Coordinates of C-alpha atoms in Angstrom, one line a residue:
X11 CA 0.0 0.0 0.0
X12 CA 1.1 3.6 -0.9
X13 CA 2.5 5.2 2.7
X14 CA 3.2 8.7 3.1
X15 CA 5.5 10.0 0.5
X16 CA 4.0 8.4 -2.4
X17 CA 0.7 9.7 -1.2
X18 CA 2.2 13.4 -1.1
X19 CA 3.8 12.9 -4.3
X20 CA 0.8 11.9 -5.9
X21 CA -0.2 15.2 -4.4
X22 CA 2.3 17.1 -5.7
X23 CA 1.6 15.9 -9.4
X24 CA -2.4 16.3 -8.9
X25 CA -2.1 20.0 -7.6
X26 CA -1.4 21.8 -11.2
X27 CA -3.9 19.7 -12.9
X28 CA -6.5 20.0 -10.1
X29 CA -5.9 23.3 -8.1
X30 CA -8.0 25.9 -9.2
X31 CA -10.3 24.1 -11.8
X32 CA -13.7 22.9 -12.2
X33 CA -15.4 19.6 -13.1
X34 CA -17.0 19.9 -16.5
X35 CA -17.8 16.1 -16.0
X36 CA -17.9 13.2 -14.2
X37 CA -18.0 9.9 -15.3
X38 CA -18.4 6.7 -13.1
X39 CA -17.6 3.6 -14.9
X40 CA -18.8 1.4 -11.9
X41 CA -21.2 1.9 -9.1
X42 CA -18.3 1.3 -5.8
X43 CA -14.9 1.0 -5.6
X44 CA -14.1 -0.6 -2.2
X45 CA -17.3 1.4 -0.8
X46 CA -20.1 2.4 -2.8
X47 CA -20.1 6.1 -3.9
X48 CA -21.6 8.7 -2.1
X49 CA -25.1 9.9 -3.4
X50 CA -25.1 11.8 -6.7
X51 CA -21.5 11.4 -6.3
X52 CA -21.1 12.7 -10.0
X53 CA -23.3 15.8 -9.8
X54 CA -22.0 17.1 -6.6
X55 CA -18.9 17.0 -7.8
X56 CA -19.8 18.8 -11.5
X57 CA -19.8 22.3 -11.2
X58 CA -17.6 22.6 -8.6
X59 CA -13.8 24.4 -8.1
X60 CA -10.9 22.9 -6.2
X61 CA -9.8 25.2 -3.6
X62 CA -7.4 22.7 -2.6
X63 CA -5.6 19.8 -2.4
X64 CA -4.0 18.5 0.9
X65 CA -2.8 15.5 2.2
X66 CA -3.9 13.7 5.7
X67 CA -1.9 10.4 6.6
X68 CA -2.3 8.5 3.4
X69 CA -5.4 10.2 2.1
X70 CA -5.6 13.1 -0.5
X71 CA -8.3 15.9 0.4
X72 CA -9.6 18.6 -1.9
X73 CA -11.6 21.0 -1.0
X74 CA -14.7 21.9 -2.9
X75 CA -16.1 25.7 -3.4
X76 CA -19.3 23.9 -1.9
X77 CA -18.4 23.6 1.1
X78 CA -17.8 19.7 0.3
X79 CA -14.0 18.1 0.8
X80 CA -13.4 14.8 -1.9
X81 CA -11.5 12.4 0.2
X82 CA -9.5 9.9 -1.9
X83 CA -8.0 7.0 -0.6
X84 CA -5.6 4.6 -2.9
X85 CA -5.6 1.5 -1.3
X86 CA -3.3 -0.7 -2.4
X87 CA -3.1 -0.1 -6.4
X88 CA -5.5 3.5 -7.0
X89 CA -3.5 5.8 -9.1
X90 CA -4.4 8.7 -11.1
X91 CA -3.7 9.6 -14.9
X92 CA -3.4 13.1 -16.4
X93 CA -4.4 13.9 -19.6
X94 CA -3.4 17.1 -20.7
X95 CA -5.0 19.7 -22.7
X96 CA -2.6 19.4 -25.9
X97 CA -3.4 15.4 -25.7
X98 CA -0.1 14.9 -23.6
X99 CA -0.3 11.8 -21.3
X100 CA 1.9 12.0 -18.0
X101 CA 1.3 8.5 -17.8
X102 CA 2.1 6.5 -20.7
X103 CA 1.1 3.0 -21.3
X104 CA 2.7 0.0 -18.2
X105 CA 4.8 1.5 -15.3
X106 CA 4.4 -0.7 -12.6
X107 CA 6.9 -3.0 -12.0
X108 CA 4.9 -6.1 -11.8
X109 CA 2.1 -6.9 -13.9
X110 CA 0.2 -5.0 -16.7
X111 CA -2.5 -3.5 -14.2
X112 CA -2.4 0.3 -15.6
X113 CA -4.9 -1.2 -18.1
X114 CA -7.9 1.2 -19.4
X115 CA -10.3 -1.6 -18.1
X116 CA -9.5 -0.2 -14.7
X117 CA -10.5 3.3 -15.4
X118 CA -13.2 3.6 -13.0
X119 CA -13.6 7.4 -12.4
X120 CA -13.2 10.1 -15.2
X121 CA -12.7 14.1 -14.2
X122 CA -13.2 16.4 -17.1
X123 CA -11.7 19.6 -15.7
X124 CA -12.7 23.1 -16.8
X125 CA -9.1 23.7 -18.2
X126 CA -8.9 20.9 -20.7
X127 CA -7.3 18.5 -18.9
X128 CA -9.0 14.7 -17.4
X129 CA -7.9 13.2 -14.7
X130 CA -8.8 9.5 -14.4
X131 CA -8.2 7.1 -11.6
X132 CA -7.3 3.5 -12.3
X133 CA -7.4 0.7 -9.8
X134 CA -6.9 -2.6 -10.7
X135 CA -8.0 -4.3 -7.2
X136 CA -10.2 -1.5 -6.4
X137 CA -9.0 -1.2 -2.9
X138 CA -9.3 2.7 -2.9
X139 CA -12.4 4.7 -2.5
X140 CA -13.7 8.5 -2.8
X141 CA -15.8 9.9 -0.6
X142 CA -17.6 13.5 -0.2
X143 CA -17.8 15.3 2.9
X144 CA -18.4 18.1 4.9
X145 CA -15.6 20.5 4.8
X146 CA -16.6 21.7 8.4
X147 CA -16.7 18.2 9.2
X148 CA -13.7 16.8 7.8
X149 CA -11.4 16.2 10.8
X150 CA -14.4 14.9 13.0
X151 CA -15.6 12.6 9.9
X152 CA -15.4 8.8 10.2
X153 CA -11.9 8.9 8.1
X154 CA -9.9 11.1 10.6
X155 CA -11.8 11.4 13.8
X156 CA -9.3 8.7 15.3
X157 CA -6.1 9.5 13.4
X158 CA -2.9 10.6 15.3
X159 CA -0.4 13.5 14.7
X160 CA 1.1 14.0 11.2
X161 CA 5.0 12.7 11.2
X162 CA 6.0 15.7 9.0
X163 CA 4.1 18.3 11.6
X164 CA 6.2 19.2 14.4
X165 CA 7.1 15.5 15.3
X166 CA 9.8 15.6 18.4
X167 CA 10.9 12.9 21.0
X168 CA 8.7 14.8 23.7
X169 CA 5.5 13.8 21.4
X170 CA 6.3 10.6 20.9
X171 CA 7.2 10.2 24.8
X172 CA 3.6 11.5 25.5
X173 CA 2.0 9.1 22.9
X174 CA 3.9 6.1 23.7
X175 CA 4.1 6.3 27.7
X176 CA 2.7 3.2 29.6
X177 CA 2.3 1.3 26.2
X178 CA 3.6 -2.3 26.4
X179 CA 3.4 -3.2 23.1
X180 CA 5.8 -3.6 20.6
X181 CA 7.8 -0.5 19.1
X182 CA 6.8 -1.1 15.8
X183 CA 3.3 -2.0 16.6
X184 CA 2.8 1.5 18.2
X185 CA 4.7 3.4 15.2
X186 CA 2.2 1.8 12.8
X187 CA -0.6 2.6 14.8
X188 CA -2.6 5.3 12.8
X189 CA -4.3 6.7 16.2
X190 CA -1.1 7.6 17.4
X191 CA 1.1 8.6 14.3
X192 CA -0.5 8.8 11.1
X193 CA 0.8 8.0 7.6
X194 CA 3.4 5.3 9.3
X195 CA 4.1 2.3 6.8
X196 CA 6.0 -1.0 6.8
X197 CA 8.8 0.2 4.9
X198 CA 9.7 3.8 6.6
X199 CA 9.1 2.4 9.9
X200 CA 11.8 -0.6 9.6
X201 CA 14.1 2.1 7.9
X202 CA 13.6 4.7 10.6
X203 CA 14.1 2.1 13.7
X204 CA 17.4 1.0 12.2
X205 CA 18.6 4.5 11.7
X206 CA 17.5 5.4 15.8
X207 CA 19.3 2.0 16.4
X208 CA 16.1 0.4 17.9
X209 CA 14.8 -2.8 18.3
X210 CA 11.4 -3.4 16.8
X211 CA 10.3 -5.4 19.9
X212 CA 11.5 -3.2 22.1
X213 CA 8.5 -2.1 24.3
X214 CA 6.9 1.3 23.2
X215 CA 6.6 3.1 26.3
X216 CA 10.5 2.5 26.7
X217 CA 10.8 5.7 25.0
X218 CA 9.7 8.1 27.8
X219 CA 10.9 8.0 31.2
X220 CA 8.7 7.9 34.7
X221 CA 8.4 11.5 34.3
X222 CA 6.9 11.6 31.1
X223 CA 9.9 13.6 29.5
X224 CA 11.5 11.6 26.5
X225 CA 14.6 9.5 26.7
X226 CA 17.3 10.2 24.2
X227 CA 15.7 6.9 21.7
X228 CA 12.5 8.9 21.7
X229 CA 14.6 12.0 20.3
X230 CA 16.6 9.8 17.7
X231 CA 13.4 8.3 16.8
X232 CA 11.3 11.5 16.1
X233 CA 14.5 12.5 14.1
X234 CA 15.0 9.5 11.8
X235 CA 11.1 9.2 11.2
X236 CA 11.3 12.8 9.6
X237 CA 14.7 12.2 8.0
X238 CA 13.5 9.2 6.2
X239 CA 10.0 10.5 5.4
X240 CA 11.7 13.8 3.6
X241 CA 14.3 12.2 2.1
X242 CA 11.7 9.7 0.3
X243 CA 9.3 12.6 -0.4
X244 CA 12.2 14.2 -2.2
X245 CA 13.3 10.7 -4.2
X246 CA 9.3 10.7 -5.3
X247 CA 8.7 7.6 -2.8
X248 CA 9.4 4.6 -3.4
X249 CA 8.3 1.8 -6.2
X250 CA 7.6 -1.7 -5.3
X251 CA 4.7 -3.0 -7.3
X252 CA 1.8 -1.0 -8.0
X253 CA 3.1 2.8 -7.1
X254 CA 4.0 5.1 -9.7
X255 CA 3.7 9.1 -9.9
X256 CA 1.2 10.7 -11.8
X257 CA 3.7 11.4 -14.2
X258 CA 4.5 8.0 -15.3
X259 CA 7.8 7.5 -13.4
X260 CA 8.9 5.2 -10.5
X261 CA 9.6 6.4 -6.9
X262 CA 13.1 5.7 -6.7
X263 CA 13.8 5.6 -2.9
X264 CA 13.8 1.7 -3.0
X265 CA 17.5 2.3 -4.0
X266 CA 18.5 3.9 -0.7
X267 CA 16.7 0.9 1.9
X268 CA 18.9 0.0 4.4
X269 CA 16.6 -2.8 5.8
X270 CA 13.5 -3.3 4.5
X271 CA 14.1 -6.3 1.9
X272 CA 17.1 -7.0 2.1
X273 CA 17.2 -10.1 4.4
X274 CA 20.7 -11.4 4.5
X275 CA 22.7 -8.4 3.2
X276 CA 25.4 -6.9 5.1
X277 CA 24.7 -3.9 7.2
X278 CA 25.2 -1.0 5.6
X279 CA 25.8 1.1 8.5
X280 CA 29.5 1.9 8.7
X281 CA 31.4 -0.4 11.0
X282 CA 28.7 -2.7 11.2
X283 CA 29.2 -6.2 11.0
X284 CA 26.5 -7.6 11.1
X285 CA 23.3 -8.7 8.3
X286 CA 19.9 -7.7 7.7
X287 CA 17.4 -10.1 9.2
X288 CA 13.9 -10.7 9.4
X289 CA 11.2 -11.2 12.2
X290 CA 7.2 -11.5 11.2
X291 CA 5.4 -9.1 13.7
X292 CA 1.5 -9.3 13.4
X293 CA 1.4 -10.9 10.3
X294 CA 3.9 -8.2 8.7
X295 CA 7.8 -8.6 7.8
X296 CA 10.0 -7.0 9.9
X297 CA 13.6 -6.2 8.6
X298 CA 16.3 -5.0 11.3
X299 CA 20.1 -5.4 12.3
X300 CA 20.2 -7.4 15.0
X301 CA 23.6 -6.2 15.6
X302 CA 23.1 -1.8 15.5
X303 CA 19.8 -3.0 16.7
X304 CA 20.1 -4.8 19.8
X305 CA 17.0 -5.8 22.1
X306 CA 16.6 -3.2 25.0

């Protein structure tokens, strides 16, 4: 599933076409994607401007001059297409990586904008869903009413001292818990834990002391989360099987993993001598050094 940075820079390649512009036309190809669509999905969205486009965890949001926000969701394999006005596609025929699932038969919603351009979201296992709500609304709606702070907002040790104190379960369990940090994945979590130097079992609420102030693993930790998270924003995310920008290309942080896949490898932290192993932790693959990683 598409984490943080390749939901923001699906964002960023959206903005231009969407920012600003009207629907002309809607076109549903299908009556639900995971959910049904809202009522008169279509013709509460024709008419309207985008006044904006935001990202929350791994949702998109764009606000409506209605008074209406489109939530977007892309599940595991959503993705969005832009059609130009001169006829230019920023999305040219296959680019995932496995599989020919960027197939027309998967075009399931169609945006004619006011500026020419159409905007079409493909999802092959129609995992994804839109939603319309209201804009008042949107951070007490049933999407975010329960969602935790935003990684790339302000994140510091002393937050995640206060979110993790008391909590006895695993570290990695708490980091990917959407109620306390949102937008969290698999893949930036293992990376960010091996570049604090933590242990993925190591219990959550190790991280703040009696007091409630942080410990100095709840600083590193707040600091690799947001290292790794820019630095894969910047490389576009990262491409594993069914991501890919709206322009076509592949994320191309995959290159820089330190842990995640690469069971086996050496260490790559200098001076290291140890190998990338792997641990399943509620149902999920876990990739650490046990070495730079000890247990607590």
């Amino acid at each position: 599933m598409p984490e943080l940075p390749e939901v923001e820079t699906v964002r960023r390649g959206l903005a231009p076409a969407l920012v600003g512009a009207r629907f002309s036309r809607v076109t549903l190809r299908r009556a639900n994607l995971r959910f049904p669509f809202p009522e008169r999905f279509a013709a509460r969205l024709e008419g309207r401007t985008v006044t904006g486009l935001a990202r929350r965890a791994k949702y998109l949001t764009a606000a409506l001059d209605s008074g209406e926000t489109l939530v977007m969701h892309l599940g595991m394999s959503g993705r969005f297409d832009v059609v130009l006005p001169d006829g230019s596609n920023l999305s040219p025929g296959d680019f995932y990586l496995e599989g020919a699932q960027g197939t027309p038969k998967h075009d399931h919603v169609v945006m004619a904008m006011s500026t020419g351009a159409t905007v079409t979201y493909n999802d092959a296992r129609r995992f994804g869903f839109m939603d319309l709500v209201p804009s008042a609304e949107l951070a007490a709606c049933r999407h975010f009413a329960r969602m935790g702070v935003e990684p790339l907002d302000g994140l510091t040790g002393a937050v995640i001292a206060r979110l993790f104190r008391h909590k006895i379960a695993p570290l990695k369990a708490a980091l990917l818990d959407q109620r306390l940090i949102a937008g969290l994945g698999n893949i930036y979590v293992c990376e960010a834990l091996h570049r604090a130097r933590l242990h993925p079992e190591a219990l959550a609420g190790s991280l703040a002391r009696p007091d409630g102030r942080p410990t100095p693993e709840a600083n590193a930790l707040a600091k690799a989360i947001v290292q790794v998270l820019e630095e894969a924003v910047k490389a576009g995310g990262s491409t594993l099987r069914d991501y890919a920008h709206t322009d076509g290309s592949a994320g191309a942080f995959q290159h820089a993993f330190r842990v995640y896949d690469r069971v086996g490898l050496p260490c790559s932290r200098p001076g290291c001598a140890g190998a990338i192993t792997r641990i399943v932790q509620a149902n999920r693959s876990t990739f650490f050094c046990a070495t730079c990683q000890p247990p607590g």
